[in-house]
Short mmCIF file of C-alpha atoms in Angstrom, two decimals:
data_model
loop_
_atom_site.label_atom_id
_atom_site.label_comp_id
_atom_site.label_asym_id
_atom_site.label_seq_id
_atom_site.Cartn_x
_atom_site.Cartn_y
_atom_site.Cartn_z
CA UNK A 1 -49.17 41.94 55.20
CA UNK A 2 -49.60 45.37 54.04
CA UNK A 3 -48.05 46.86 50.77
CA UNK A 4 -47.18 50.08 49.58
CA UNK A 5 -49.84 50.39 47.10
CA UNK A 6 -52.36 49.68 50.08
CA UNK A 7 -50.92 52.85 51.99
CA UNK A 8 -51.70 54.71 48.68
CA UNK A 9 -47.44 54.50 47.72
CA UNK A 10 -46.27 53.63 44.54
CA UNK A 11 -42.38 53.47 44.00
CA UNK A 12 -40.03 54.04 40.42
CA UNK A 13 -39.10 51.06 38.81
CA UNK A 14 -35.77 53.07 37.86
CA UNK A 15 -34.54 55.01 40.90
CA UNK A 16 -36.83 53.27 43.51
CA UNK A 17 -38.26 56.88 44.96
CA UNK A 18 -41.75 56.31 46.52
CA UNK A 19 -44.37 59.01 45.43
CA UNK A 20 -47.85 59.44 46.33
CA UNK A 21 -50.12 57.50 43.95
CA UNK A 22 -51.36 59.91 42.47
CA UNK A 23 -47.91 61.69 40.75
CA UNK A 24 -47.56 60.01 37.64
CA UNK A 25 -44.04 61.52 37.07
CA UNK A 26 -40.66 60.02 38.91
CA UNK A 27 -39.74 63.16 40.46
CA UNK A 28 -36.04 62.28 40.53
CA UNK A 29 -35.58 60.68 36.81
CA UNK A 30 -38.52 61.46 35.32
CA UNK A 31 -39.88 58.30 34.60
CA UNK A 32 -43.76 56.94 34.01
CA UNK A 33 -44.64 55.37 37.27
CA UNK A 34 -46.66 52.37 37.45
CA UNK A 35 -47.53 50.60 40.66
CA UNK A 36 -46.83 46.94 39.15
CA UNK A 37 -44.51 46.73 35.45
CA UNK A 38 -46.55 46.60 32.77
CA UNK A 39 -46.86 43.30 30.99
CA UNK A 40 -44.30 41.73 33.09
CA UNK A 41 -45.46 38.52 32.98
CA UNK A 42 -45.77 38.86 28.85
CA UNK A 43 -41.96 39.99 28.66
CA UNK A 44 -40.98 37.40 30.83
CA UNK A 45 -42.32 34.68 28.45
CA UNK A 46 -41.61 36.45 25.17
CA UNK A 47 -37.87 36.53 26.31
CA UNK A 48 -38.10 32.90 27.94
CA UNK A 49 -39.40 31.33 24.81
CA UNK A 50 -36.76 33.12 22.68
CA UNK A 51 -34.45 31.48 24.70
CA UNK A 52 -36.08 28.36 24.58
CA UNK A 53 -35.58 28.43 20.90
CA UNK A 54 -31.35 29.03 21.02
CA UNK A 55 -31.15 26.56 23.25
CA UNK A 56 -32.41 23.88 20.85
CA UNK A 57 -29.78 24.19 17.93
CA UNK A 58 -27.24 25.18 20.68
CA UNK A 59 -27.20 21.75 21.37
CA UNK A 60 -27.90 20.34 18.00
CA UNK A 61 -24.72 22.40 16.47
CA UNK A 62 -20.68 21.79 17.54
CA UNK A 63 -20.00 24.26 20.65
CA UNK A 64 -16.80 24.29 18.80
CA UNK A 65 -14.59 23.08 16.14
CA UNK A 66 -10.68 21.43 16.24
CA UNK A 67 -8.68 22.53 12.94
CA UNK A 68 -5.71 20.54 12.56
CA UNK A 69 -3.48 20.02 9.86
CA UNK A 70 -6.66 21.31 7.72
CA UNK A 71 -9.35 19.46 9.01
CA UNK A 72 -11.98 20.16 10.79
CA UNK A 73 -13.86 18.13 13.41
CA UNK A 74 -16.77 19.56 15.86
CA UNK A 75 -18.56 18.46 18.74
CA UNK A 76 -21.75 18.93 20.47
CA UNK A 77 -22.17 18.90 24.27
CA UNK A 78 -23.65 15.71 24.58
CA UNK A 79 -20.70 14.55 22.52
CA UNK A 80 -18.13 16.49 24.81
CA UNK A 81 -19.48 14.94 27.81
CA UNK A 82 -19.23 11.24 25.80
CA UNK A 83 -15.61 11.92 24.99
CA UNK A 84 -14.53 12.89 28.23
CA UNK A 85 -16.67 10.40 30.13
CA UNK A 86 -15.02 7.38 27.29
CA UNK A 87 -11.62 9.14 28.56
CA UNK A 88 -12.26 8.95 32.12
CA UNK A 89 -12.50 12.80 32.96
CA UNK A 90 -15.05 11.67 34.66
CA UNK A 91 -15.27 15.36 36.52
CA UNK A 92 -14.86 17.29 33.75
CA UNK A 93 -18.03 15.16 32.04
CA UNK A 94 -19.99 16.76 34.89
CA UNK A 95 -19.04 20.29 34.81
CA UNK A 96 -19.76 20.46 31.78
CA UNK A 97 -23.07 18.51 32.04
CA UNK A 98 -23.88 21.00 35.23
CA UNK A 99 -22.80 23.99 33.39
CA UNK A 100 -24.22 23.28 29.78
CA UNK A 101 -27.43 21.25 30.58
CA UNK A 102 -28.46 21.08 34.36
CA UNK A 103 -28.16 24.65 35.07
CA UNK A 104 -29.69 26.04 32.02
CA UNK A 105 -32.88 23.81 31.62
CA UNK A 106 -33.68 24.19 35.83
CA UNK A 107 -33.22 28.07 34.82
CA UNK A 108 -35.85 27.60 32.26
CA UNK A 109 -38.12 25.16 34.50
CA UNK A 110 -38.14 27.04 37.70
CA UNK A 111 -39.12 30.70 35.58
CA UNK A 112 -41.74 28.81 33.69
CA UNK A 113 -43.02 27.64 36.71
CA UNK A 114 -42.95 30.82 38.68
CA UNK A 115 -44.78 32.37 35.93
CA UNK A 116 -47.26 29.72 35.91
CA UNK A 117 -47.90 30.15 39.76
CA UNK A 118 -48.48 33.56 39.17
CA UNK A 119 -50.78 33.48 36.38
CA UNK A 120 -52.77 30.65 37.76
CA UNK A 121 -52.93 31.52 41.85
CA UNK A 122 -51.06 28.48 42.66
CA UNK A 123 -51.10 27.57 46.35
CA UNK A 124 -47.31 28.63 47.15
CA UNK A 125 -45.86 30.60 49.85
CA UNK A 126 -44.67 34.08 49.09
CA UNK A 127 -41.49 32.36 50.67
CA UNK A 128 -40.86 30.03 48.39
CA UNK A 129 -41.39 31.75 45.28
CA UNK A 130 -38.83 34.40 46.48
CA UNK A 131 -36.26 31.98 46.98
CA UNK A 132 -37.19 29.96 43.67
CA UNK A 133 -36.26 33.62 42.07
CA UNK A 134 -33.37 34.52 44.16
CA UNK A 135 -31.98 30.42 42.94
CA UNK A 136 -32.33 31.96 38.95
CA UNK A 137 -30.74 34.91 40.01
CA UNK A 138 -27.73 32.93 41.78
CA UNK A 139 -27.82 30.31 39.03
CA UNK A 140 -27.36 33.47 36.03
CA UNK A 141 -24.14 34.07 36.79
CA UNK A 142 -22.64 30.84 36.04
CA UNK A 143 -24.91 30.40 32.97
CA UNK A 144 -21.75 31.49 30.78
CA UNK A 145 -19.08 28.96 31.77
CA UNK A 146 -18.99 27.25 28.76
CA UNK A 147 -18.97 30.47 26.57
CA UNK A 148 -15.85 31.75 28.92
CA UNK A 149 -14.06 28.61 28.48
CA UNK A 150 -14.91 28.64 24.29
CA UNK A 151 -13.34 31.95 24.34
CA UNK A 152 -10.15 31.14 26.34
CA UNK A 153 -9.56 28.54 24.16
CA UNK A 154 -9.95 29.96 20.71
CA UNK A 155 -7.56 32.35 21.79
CA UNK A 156 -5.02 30.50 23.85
CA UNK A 157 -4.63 27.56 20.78
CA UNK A 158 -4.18 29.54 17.65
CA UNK A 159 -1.01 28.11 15.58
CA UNK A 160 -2.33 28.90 12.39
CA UNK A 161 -2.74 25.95 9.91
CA UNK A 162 -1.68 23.45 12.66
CA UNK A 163 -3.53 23.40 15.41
CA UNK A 164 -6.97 26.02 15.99
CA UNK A 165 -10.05 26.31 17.92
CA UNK A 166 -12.87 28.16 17.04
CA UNK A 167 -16.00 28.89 18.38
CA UNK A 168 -18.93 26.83 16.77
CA UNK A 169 -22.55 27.65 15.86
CA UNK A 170 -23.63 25.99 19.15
CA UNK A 171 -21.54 28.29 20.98
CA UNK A 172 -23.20 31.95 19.63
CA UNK A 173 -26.75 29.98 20.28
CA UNK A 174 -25.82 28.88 23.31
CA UNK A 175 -24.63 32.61 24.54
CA UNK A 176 -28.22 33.79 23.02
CA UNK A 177 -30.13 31.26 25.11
CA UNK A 178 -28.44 32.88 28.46
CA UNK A 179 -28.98 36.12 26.93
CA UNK A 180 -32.45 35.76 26.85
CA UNK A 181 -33.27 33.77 29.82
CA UNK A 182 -31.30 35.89 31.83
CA UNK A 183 -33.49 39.15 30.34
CA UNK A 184 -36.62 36.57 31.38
CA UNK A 185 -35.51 36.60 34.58
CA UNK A 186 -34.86 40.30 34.89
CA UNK A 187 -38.63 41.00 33.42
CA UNK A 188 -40.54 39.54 36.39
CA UNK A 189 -42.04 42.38 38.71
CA UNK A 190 -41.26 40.64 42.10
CA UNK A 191 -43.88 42.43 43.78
CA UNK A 192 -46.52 39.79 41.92
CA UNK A 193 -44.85 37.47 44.25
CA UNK A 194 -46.53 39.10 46.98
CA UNK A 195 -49.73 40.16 45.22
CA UNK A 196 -50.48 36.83 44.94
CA UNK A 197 -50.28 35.97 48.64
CA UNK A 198 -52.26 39.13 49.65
CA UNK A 199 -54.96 37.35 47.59
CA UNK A 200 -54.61 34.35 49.04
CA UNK A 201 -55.12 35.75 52.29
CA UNK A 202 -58.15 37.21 51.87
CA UNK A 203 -59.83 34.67 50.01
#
């Protein structure tokens, strides 16, 4: 397999226009080129980490909070999925299960690891890791279902000092923790991926 940097090419991480490697100038925006991002990899985990971090009280604090007739009573996720399992929404249990915990921790496991490959030369087709980043990339977009439906609902059930929902703690960390893993997965410099399995060829 032959790259671009091997033909003496180097493309903008902005526009995408390939130059010669030796211009160190985009010619069309004007940006610093650099054959591979720097400090990808370091970006990647500062941002991953960070959302590592949200994630944690995002689960320990109420995703949001029932006011009625002046009280107040919040729940967590795992206690959402309880209630609704105890209630037979057996369905909605698992959405929210999917959407709150599955998706967001294999998000976090499958960037971790593709890091990890990287850094370490891990014996793993080019193929694979591509399609363990294109998975993240699918997987993003429905990383804010839960934040959505908190928002529809705070403002759908507003009666005042009868019946409210707001949004919780939980809910802002939880929106942070996609935020940031989302950023993660937006750091990497795909063309590691196949760095890596140039290496491996010739070793």
């Amino acid at each position: 397999m032959t790259r671009a940097c091997d033909m003496g090419w180097v493309g903008c991480h902005i526009c995408g226009a390939v130059h010669d490697e030796q211009a160190h100038e985009c010619r069309n925006c004007s940006a610093v080129l650099h054959a591979r991002t720097p400090g990808s990899l370091q970006k990647t985990w500062a941002w991953l980490i960070t959302g590592i971090l949200f994630l944690i009280p995002a689960n320990l604090y109420p995703l949001l909070s029932n006011r009625i007739l002046g009280s107040e009573e919040g729940h967590t996720i795992i206690e959402g999925i309880i209630i609704f399992l105890e209630a037979g929404n057996y369905f909605v249990a698992i959405v929210i299960l999917v959407a709150s915990l599955v998706i967001p921790l294999a998000k976090i496991a499958i960037i971790a690891f593709l890091i990890v490959s990287i850094q370490l030369g891990w014996n793993l087709s080019n193929h694979s890791r591509l399609l363990l980043y294109e998975f993240v990339e699918f997987i993003g977009r429905w990383s804010m279902i839960d934040v959505f439906v908190v928002a529809l609902l705070a403002g759908l059930v507003n009666l005042g000092a009868i019946v409210a929902i707001v949004p919780g703690l939980g809910a802002i960390c939880f929106a942070l923790s996609v935020v940031c893993t989302m950023i993660s997965a937006q750091c990497i410099d795909t063309k590691l991926i196949w760095d890596r399995g140039v290496e491996d060829s010739h070793e």
